[in-house]
Short mmCIF file of C-alpha atoms in Angstrom, two decimals:
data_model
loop_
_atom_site.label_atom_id
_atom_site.label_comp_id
_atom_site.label_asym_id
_atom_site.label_seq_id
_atom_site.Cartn_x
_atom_site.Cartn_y
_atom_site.Cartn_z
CA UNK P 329 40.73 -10.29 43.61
CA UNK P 330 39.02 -7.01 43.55
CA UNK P 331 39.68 -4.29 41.15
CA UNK P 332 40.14 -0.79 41.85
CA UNK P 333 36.86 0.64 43.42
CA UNK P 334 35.88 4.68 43.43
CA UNK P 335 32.76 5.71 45.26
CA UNK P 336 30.34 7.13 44.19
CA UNK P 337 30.47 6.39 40.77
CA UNK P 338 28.08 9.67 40.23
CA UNK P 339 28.46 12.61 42.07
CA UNK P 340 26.16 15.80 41.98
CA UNK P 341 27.35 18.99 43.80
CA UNK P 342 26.07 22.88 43.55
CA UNK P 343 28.86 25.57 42.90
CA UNK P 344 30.75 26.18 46.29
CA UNK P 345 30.05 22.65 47.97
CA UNK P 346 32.84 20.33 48.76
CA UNK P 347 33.14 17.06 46.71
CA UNK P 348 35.05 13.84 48.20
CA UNK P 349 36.01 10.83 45.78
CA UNK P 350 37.18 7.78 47.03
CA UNK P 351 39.75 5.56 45.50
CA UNK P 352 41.05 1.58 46.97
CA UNK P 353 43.13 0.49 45.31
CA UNK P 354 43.93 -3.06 44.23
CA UNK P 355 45.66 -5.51 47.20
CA UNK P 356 49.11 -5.22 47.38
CA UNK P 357 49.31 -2.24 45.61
CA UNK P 358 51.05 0.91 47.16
CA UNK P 359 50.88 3.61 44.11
CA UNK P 360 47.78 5.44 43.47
CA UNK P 361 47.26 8.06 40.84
CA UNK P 362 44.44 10.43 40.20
CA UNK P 363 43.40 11.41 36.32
CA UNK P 364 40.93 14.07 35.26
CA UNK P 365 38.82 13.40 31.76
CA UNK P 366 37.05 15.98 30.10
CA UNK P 367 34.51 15.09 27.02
CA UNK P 368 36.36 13.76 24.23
CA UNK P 369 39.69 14.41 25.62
CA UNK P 370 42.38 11.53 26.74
CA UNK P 371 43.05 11.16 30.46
CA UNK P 372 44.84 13.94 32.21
CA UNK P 373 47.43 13.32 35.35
CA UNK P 374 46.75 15.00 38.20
CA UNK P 375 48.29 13.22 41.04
CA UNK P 376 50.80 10.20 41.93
CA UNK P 377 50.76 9.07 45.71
CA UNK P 378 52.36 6.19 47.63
CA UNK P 379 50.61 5.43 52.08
CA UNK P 380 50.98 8.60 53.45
CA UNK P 381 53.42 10.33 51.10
CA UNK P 382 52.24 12.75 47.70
CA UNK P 383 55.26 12.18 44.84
CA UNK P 384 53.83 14.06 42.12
CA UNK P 385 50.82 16.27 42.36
CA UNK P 386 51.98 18.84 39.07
CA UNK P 387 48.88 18.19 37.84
CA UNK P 388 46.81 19.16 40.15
CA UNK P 389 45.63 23.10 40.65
CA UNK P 390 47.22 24.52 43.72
CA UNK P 391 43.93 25.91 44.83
CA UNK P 392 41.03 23.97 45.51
CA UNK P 393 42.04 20.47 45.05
CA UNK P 394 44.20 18.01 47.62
CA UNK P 395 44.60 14.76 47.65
CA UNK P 396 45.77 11.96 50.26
CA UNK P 397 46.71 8.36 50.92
CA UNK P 398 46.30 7.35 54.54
CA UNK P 399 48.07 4.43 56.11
CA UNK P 400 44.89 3.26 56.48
CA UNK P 401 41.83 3.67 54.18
CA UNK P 402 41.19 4.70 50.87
CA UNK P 403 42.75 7.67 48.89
CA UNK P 404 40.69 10.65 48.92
CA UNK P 405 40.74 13.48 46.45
CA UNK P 406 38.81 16.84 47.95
CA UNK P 407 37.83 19.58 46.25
CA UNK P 408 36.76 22.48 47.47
CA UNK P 409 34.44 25.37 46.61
CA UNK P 410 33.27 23.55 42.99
CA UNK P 411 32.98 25.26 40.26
CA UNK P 412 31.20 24.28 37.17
CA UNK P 413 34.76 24.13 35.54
CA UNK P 414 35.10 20.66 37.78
CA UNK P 415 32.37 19.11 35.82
CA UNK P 416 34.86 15.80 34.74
CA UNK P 417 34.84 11.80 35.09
CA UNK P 418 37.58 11.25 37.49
CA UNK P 419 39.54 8.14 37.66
CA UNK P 420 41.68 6.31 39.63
CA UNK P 421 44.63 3.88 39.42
CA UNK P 422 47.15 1.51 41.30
CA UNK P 423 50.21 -0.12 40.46
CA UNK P 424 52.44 -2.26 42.77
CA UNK P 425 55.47 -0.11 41.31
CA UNK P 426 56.77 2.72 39.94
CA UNK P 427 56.86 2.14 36.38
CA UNK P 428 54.32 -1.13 36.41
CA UNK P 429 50.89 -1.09 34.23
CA UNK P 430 48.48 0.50 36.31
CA UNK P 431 44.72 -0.81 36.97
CA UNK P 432 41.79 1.76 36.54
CA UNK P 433 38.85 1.73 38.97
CA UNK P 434 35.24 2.68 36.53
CA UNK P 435 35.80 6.59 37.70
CA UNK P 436 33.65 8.67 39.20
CA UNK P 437 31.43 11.47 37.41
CA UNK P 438 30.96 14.95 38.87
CA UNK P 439 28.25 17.11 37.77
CA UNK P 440 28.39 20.72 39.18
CA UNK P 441 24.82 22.15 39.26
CA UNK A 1116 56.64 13.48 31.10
CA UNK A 1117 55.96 13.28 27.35
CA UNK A 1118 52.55 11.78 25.67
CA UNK A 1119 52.27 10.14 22.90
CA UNK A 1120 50.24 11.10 20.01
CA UNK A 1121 47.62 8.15 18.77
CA UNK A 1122 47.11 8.31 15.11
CA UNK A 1123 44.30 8.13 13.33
CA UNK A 1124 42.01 10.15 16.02
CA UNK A 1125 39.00 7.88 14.41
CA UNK A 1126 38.77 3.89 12.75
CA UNK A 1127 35.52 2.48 11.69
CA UNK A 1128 36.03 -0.90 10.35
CA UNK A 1129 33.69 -4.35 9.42
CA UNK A 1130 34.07 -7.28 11.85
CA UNK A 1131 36.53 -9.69 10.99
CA UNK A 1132 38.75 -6.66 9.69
CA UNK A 1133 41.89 -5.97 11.35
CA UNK A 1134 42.68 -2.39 12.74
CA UNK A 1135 45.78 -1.14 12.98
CA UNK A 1136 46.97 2.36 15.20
CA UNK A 1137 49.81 4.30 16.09
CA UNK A 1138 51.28 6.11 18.61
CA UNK A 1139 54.45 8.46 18.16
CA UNK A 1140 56.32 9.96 20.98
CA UNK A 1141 59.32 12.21 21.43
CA UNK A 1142 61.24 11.06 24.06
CA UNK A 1143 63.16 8.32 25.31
CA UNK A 1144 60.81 5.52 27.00
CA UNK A 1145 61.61 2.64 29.09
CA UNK A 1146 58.55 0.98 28.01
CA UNK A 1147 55.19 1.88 26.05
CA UNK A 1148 52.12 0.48 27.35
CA UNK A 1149 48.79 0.67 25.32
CA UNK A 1150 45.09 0.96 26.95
CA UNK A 1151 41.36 0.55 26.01
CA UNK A 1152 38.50 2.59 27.49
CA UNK A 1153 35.02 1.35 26.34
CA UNK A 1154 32.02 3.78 27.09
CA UNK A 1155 31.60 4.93 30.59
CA UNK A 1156 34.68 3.17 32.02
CA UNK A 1157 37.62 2.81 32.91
CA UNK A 1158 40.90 2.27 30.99
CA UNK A 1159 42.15 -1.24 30.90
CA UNK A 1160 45.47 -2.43 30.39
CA UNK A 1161 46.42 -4.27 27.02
CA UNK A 1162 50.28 -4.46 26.73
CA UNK A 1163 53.24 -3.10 28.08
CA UNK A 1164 56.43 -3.32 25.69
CA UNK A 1165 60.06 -2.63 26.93
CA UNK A 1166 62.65 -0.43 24.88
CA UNK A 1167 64.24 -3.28 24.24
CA UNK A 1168 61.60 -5.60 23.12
CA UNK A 1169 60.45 -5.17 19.03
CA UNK A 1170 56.85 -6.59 19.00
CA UNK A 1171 55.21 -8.51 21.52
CA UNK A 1172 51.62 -10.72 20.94
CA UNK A 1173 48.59 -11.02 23.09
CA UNK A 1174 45.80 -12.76 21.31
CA UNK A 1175 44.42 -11.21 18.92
CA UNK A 1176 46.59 -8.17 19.68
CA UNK A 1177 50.45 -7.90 18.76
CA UNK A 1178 52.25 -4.69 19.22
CA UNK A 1179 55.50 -3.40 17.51
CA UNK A 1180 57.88 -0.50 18.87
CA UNK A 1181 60.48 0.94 16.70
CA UNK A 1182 62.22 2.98 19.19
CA UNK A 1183 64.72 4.34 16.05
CA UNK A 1184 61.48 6.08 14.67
CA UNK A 1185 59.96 6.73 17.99
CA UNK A 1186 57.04 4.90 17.14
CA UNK A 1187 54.73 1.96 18.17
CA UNK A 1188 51.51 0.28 16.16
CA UNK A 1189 48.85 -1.76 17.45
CA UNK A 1190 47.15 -4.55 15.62
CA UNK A 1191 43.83 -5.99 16.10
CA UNK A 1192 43.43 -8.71 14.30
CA UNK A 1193 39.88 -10.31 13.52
CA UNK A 1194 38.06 -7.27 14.77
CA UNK A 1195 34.88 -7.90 16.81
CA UNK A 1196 31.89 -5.50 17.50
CA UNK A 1197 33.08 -5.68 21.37
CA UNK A 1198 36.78 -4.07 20.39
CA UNK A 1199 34.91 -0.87 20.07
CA UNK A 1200 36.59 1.17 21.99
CA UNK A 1201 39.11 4.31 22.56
CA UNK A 1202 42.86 3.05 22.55
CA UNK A 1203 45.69 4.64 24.26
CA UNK A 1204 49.15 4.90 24.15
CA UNK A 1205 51.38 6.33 26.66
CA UNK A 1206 54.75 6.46 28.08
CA UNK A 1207 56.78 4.61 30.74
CA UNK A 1208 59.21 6.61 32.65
CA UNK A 1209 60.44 6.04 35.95
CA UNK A 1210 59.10 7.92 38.62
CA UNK A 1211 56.50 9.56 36.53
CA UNK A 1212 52.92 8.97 35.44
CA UNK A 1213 51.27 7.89 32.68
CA UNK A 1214 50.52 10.90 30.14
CA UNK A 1215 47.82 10.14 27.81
CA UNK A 1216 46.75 11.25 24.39
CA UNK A 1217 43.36 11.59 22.89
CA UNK A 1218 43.26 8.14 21.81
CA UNK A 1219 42.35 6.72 18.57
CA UNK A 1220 38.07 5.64 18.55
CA UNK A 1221 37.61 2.36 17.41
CA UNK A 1222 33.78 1.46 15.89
CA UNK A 1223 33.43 -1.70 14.69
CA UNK A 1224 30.38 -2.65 12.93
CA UNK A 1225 28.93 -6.18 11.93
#
């Protein structure tokens, strides 16, 4: 039974390019969140989404960043117009419910040039 | 959503040693779950504990809750060079997501 899996797992963008992670999460599960992690800091939330639907995305800056769920596919989170500011490891996670321990893919590290 | 606070930020203990963190929190919980993140990865799950449960064993790991004190410890017992790690705590609340502190770094040397 495969884990979560994010592609790439290493990411290199110049200021003002797009960058597109990709997130699947673990069969059977319908939840996916998206966390931020700077250096030495603990994971930050920055989105909660169930197929096709965003619950929580008060983590996430209002400019810049969006994030989605298809009904089919993996969850994507965009962001647009990188700055070196976005320079993070970004990780996913699944859960088959709301308040259920949720599995982290390996995360995916952005370096803005 | 409210995070919990690991305490100490930094452990460095001999193998066979046990280690022994906190976490203290705020607000009500409906559970507390703790996670590891070695180098480079991703976080793992360890344990999730309900309000109502007072300690709760997984190998070499057991975990308390004291929700009167708003607090929760996690043993390691028998520490091996592999535990090193960064351990979280954080919160379980309906509807929300997990909130994270900086963790507490676990070396452990042999």
């Amino acid at each position: 039974n495969a884990g979560v899996m994010q592609n790439p797992r290493h990411l290199v963008r110049r200021r003002g390019q797009e960058a597109r992670l990709r997130c699947s999460p673990m069969k059977g599960h319908s939840h996916v969140y998206w966390y931020r992690q700077l250096p030495e800091e603990g994971l930050k939330f920055m989105v909660y989404l169930q197929k096709e639907n965003i619950i929580d995305e008060s983590g996430m800056p209002k400019e810049r960043f969006s994030a989605e769920f298809p009904k089919e596919g993996p969850s994507i989170l965009r962001i647009q117009q990188v700055v070196r500011g976005d320079s993070a490891a970004y990780f996913c996670a699944s859960s088959k419910g709301e308040v259920q321990p949720q599995h982290f893919g390996d995360g995916t590290r952005l370096s803005i040039l | 959503s409210q995070q919990g606070e690991e305490d100490p930020q930094a452990l460095s203990i001999q193998e066979g040693e046990n280690a022994t963190m906190n976490c203290s929190y705020k607000t009500s919980i409906n559970n507390l779950q703790w996670y590891r993140q070695n180098s480079g990865r991703g976080l793992v799950h360890l344990i999730l504990i309900r309000s109502n449960e007072r300690e709760k064993h997984s190998g070499r790991l057991r975990v308390t809750l004291d929700t009167s004190k708003k607090s929760s410890s996690l043993l390691i017992t028998a520490s091996r060079a592999a535990d090193t790690a960064s351990y979280f705590c954080s919160l379980g609340q309906a509807g929300t997501a997990l909130i994270f502190g900086k963790g507490t770094t676990l070396s452990v040397s042999s």
